[in-house]
PDB file of C-alpha atoms and ligand atoms in Angstrom:
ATOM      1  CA  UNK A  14     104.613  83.587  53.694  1.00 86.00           C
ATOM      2  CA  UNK A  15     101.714  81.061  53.289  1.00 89.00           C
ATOM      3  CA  UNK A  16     104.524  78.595  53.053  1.00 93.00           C
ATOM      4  CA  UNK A  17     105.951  78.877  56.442  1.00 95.00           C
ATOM      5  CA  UNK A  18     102.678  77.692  58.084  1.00 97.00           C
ATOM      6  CA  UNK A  19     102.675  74.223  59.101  1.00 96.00           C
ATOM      7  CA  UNK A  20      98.853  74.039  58.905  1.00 97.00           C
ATOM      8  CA  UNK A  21      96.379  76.733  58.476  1.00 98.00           C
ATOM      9  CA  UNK A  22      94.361  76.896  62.027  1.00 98.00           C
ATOM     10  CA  UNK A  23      91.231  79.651  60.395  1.00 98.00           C
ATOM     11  CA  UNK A  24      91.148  80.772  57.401  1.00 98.00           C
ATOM     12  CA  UNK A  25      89.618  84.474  56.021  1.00 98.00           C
ATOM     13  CA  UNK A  26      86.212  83.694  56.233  1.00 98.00           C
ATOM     14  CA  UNK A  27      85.796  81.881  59.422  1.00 98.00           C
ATOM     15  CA  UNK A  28      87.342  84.321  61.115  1.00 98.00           C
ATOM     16  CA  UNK A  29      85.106  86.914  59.689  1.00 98.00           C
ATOM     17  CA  UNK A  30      82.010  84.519  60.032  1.00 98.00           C
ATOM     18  CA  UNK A  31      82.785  84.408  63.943  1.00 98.00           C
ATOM     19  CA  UNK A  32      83.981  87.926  64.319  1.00 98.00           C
ATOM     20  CA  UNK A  33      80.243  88.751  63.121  1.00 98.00           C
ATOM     21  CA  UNK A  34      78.858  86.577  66.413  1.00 98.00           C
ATOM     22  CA  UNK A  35      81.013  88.349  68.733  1.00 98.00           C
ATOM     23  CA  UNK A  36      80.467  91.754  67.138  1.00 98.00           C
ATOM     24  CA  UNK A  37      76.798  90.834  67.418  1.00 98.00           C
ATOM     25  CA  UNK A  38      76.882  89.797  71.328  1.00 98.00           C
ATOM     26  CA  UNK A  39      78.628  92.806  71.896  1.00 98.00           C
ATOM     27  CA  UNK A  40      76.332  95.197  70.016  1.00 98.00           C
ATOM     28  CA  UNK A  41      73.396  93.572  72.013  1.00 98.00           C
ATOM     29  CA  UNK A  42      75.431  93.994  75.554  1.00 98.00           C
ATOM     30  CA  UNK A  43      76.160  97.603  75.022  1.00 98.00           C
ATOM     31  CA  UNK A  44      73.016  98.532  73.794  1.00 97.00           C
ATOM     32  CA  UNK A  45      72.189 100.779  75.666  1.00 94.00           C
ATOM     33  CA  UNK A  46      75.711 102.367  76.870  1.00 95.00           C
ATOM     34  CA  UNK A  47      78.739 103.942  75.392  1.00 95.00           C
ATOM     35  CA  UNK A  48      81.385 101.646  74.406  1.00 97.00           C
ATOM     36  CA  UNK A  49      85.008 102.259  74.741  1.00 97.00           C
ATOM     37  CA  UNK A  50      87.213 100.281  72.616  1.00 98.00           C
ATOM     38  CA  UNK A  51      90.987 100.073  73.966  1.00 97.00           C
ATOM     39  CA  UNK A  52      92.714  97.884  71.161  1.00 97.00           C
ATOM     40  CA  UNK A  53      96.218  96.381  72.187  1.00 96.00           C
ATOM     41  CA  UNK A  54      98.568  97.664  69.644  1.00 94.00           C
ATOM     42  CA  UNK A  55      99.932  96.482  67.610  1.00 93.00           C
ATOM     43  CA  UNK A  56      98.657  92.789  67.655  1.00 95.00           C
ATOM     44  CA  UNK A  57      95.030  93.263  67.713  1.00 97.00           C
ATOM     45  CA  UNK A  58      95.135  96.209  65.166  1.00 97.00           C
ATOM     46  CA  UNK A  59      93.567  93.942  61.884  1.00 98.00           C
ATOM     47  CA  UNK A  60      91.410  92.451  64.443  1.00 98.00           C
ATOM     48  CA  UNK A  61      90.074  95.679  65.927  1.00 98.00           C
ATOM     49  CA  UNK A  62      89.575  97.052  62.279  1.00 98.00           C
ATOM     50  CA  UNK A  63      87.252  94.346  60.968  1.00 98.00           C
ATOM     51  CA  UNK A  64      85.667  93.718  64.419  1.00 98.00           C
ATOM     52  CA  UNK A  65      84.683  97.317  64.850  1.00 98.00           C
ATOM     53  CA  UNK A  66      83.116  97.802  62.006  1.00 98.00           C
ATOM     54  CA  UNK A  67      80.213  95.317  62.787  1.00 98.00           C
ATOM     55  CA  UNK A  68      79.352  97.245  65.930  1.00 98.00           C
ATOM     56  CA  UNK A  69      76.730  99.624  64.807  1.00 97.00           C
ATOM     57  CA  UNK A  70      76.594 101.290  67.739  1.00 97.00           C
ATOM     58  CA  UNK A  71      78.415 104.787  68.700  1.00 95.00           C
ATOM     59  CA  UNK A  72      81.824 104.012  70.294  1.00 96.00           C
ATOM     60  CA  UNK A  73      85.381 105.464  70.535  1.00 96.00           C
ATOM     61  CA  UNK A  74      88.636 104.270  69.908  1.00 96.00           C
ATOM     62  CA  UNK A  75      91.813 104.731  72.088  1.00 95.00           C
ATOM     63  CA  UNK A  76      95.026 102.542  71.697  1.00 94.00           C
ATOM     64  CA  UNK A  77      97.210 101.507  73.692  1.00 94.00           C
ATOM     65  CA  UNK A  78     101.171  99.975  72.968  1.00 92.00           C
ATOM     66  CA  UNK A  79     103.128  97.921  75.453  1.00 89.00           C
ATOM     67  CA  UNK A  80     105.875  96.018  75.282  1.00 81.00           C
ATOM     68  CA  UNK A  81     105.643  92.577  77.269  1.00 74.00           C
ATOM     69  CA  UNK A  82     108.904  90.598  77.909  1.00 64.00           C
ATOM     70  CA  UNK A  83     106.657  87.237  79.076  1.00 53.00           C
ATOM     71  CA  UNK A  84     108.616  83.729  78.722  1.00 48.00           C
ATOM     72  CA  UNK A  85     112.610  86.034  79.001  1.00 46.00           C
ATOM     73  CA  UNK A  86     114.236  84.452  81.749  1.00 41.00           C
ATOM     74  CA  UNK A  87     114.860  87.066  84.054  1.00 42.00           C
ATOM     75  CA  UNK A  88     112.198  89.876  83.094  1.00 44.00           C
ATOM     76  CA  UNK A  89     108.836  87.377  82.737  1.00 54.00           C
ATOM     77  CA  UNK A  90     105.722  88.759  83.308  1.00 66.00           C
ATOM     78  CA  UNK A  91     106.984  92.373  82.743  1.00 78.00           C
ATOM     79  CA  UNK A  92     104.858  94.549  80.989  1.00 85.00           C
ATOM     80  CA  UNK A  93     105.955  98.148  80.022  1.00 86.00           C
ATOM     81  CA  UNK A  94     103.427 101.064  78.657  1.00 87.00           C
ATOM     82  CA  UNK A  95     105.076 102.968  76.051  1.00 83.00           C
ATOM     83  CA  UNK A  96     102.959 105.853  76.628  1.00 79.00           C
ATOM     84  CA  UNK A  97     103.008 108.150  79.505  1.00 74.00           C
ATOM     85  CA  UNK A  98      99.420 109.104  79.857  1.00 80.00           C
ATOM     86  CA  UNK A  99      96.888 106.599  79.518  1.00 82.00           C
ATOM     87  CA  UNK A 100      94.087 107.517  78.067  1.00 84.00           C
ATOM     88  CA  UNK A 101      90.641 109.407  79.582  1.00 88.00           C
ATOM     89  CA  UNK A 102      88.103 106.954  80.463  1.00 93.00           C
ATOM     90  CA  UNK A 103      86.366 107.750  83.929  1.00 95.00           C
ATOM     91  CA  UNK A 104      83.308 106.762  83.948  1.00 96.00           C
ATOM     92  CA  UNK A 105      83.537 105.229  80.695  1.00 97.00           C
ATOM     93  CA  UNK A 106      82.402 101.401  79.425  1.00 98.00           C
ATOM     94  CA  UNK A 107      85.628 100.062  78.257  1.00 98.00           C
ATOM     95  CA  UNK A 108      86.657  97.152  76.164  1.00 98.00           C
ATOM     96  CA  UNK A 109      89.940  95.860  75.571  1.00 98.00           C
ATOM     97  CA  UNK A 110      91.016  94.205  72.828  1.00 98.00           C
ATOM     98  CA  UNK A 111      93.794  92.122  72.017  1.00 97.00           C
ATOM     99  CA  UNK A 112      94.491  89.584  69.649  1.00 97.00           C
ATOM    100  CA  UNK A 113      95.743  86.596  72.350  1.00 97.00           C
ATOM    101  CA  UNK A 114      95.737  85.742  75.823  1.00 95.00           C
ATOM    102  CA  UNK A 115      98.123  83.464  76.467  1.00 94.00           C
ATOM    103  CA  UNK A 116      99.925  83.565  79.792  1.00 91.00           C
ATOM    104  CA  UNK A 117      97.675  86.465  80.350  1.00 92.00           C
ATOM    105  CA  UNK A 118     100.180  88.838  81.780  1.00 91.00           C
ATOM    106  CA  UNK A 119     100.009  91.612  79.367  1.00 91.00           C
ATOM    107  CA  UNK A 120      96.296  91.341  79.879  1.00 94.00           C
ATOM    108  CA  UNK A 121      96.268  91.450  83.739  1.00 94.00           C
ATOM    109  CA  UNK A 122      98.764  94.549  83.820  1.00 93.00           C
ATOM    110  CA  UNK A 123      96.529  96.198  81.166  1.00 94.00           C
ATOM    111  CA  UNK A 124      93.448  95.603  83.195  1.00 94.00           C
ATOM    112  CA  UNK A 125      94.587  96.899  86.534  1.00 93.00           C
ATOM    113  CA  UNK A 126      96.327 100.026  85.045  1.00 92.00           C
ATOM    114  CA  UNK A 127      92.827 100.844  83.130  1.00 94.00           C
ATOM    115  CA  UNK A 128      91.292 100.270  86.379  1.00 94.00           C
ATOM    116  CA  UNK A 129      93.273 102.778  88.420  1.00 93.00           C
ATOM    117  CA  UNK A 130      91.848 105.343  85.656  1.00 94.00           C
ATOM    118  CA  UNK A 131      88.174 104.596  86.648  1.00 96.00           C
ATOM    119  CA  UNK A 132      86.262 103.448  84.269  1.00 97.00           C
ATOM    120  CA  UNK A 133      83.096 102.613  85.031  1.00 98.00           C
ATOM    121  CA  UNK A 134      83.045  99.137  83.927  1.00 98.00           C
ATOM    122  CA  UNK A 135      85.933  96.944  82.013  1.00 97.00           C
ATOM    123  CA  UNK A 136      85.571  94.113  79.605  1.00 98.00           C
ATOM    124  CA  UNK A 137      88.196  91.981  77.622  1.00 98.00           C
ATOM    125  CA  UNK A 138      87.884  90.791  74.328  1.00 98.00           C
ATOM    126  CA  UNK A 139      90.104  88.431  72.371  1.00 98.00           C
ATOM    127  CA  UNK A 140      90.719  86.972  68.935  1.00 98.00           C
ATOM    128  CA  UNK A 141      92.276  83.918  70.759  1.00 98.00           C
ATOM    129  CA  UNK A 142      92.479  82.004  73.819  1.00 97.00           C
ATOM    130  CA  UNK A 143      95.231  79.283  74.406  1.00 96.00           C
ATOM    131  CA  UNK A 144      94.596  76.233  76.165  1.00 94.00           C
ATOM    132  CA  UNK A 145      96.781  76.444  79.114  1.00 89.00           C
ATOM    133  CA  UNK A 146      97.099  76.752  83.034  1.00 85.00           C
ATOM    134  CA  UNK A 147      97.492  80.557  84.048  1.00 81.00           C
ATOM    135  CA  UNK A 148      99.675  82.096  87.413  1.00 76.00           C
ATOM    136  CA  UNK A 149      97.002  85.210  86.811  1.00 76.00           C
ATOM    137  CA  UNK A 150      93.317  84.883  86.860  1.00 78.00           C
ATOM    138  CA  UNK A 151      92.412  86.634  83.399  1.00 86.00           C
ATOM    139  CA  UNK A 152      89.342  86.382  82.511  1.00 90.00           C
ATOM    140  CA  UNK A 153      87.933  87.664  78.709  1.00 96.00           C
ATOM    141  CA  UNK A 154      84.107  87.955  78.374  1.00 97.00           C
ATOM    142  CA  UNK A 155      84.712  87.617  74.627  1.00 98.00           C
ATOM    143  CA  UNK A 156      87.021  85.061  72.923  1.00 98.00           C
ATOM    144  CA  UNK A 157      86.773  84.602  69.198  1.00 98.00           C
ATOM    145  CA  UNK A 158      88.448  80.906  68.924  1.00 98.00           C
ATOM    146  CA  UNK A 159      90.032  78.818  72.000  1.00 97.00           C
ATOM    147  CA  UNK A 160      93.110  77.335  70.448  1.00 98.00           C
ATOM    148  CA  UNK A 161      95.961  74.651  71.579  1.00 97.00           C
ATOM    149  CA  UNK A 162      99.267  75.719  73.248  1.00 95.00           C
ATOM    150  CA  UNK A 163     101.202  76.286  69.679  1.00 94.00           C
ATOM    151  CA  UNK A 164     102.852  79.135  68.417  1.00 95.00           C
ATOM    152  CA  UNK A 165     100.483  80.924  65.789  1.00 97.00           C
ATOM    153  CA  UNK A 166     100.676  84.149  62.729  1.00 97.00           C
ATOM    154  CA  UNK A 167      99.052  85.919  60.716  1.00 98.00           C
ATOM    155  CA  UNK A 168      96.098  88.104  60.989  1.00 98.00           C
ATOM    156  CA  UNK A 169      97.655  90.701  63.359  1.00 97.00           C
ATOM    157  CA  UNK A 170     100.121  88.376  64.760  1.00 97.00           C
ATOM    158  CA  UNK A 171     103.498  88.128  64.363  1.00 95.00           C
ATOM    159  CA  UNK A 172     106.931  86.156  65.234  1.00 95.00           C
ATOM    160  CA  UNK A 173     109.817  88.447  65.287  1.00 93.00           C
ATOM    161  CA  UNK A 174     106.982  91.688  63.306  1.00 93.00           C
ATOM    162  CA  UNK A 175     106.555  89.202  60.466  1.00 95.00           C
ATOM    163  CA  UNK A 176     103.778  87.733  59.464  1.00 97.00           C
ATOM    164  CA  UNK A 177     101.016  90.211  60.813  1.00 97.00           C
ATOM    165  CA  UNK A 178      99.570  90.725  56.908  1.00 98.00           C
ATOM    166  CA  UNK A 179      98.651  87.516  56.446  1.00 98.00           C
ATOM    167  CA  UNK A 180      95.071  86.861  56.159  1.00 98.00           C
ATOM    168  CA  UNK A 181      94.500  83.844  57.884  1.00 98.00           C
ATOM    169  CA  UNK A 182      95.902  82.273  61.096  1.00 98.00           C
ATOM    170  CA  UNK A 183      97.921  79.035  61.004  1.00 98.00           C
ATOM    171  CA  UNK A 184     100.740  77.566  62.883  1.00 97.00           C
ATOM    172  CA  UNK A 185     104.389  78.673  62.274  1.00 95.00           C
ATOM    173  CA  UNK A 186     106.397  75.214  61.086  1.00 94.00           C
ATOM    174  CA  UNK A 187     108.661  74.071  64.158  1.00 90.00           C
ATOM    175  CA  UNK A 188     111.902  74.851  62.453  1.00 91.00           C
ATOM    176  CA  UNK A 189     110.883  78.958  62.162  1.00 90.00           C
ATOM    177  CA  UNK A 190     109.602  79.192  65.229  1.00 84.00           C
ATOM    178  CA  UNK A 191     112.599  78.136  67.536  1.00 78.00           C
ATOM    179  CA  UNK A 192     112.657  81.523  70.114  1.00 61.00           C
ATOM    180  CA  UNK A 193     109.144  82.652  69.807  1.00 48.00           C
ATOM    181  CA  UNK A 194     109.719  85.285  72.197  1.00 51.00           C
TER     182      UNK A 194
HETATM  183  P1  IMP B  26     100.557  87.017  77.262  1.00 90.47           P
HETATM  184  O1  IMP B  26     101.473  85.841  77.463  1.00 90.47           O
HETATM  185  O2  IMP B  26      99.118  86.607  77.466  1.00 90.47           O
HETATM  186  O3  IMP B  26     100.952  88.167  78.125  1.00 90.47           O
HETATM  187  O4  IMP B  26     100.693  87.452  75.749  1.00 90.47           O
HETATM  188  C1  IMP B  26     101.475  88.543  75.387  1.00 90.47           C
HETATM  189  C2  IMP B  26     101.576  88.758  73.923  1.00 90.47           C
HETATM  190  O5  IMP B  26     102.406  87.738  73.412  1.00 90.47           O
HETATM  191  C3  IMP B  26     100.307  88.680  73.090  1.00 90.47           C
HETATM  192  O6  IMP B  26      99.586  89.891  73.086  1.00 90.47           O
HETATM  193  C4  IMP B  26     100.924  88.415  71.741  1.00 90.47           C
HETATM  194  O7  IMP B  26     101.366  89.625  71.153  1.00 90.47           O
HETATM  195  C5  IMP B  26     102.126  87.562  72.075  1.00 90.47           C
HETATM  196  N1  IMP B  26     101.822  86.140  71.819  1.00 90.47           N
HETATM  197  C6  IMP B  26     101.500  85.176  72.700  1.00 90.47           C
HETATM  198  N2  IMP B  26     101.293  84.004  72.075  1.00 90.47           N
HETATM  199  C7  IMP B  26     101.478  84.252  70.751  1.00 90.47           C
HETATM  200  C8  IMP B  26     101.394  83.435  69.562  1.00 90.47           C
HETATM  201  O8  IMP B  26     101.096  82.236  69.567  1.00 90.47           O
HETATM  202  N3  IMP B  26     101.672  84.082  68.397  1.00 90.47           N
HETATM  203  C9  IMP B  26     101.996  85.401  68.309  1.00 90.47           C
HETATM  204  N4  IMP B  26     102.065  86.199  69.390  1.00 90.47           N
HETATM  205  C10 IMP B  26     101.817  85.624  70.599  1.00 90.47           C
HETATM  206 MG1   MG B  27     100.681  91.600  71.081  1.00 90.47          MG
END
């Protein structure tokens, strides 16, 4: 798998090494409040997992799954939830988490449907950033690395559901990566 990288962007233990910062802002913002964590599914599952556990603080854990058909000719910007009911967070602290926000569609639609549940206060956290113009304001509060507009695996991402077990995060070579979406 390593082999279809072009160049490795983080390895292992930067990415752990960071997501102990950002688990350590976070643990100091929520102090005093009860955290919500809505993790993306299934992109920001390995994330979630090692982030989570450096929050000692109480929290809970919903997920959510959607299916975004971003950069398809006809359909972009489409974001479907694959589960009926979202889940119960009136009044609660909520923080999403997902592993990229790229042209930050999935994480607008995400936002605004959590927001029609009233919650009392929404936050977005993300493994990555890309470097790029947006149509929709998205703003995350929490962004582990800002990277360049490239095509990246590994470490809960994928291209094409492959990929997602590999420990570090590097750029898929050119030649693998033709139709990304
Ligand atoms: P959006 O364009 O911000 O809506 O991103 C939607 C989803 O596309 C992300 O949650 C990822 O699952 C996927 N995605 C975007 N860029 C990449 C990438 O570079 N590698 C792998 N998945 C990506
Ligand atoms: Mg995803």
């Amino acid at each position: 798998m390593q082999a279809d990288l072009e160049r490795v962007l983080f390895d292992e233990a930067t990415i752990l090494r960071r997501l102990d910062e950002i688990a350590a802002q976070i643990s100091n913002d929520y102090r005093d409040r009860e955290l919500t964590v809505i993790a993306v599914l299934n992109g920001s599952l390995v994330f979630m997992a090692d982030l989570m556990r450096r929050i000692p603080l109480p929290l809970r854990l919903d997920c959510l799954s959607v299916a975004s058909y971003h950069g398809k000719a006809q359909t972009s910007g489409e974001v479907i939830f694959k589960q009926v009911a979202l889940p119960d967070v009136v009044d609660r602290h909520i923080l999403i988490l997902d592993d990229i926000l790229d042209s930050g569609n999935t994480l607008a639609a995400i936002r605004e449907k959590l927001e029609t549940a009233k919650p009392r206060s929404i936050r977005v956290c993300v493994l990555l950033q890309k470097k790029k113009m947006r149509h929709r304001m998205v703003n995350a509060e929490y962004v582990g690395f800002e990277i360049e507009d490239e095509f990246v695996v590994g470490y809960g991402l994928d291209f094409m559901e492959r990929y997602r077990n590999l420990p570090c995060i590097g750029v898929l070579r050119k030649e693998l990566a033709a139709q990304p979406n």
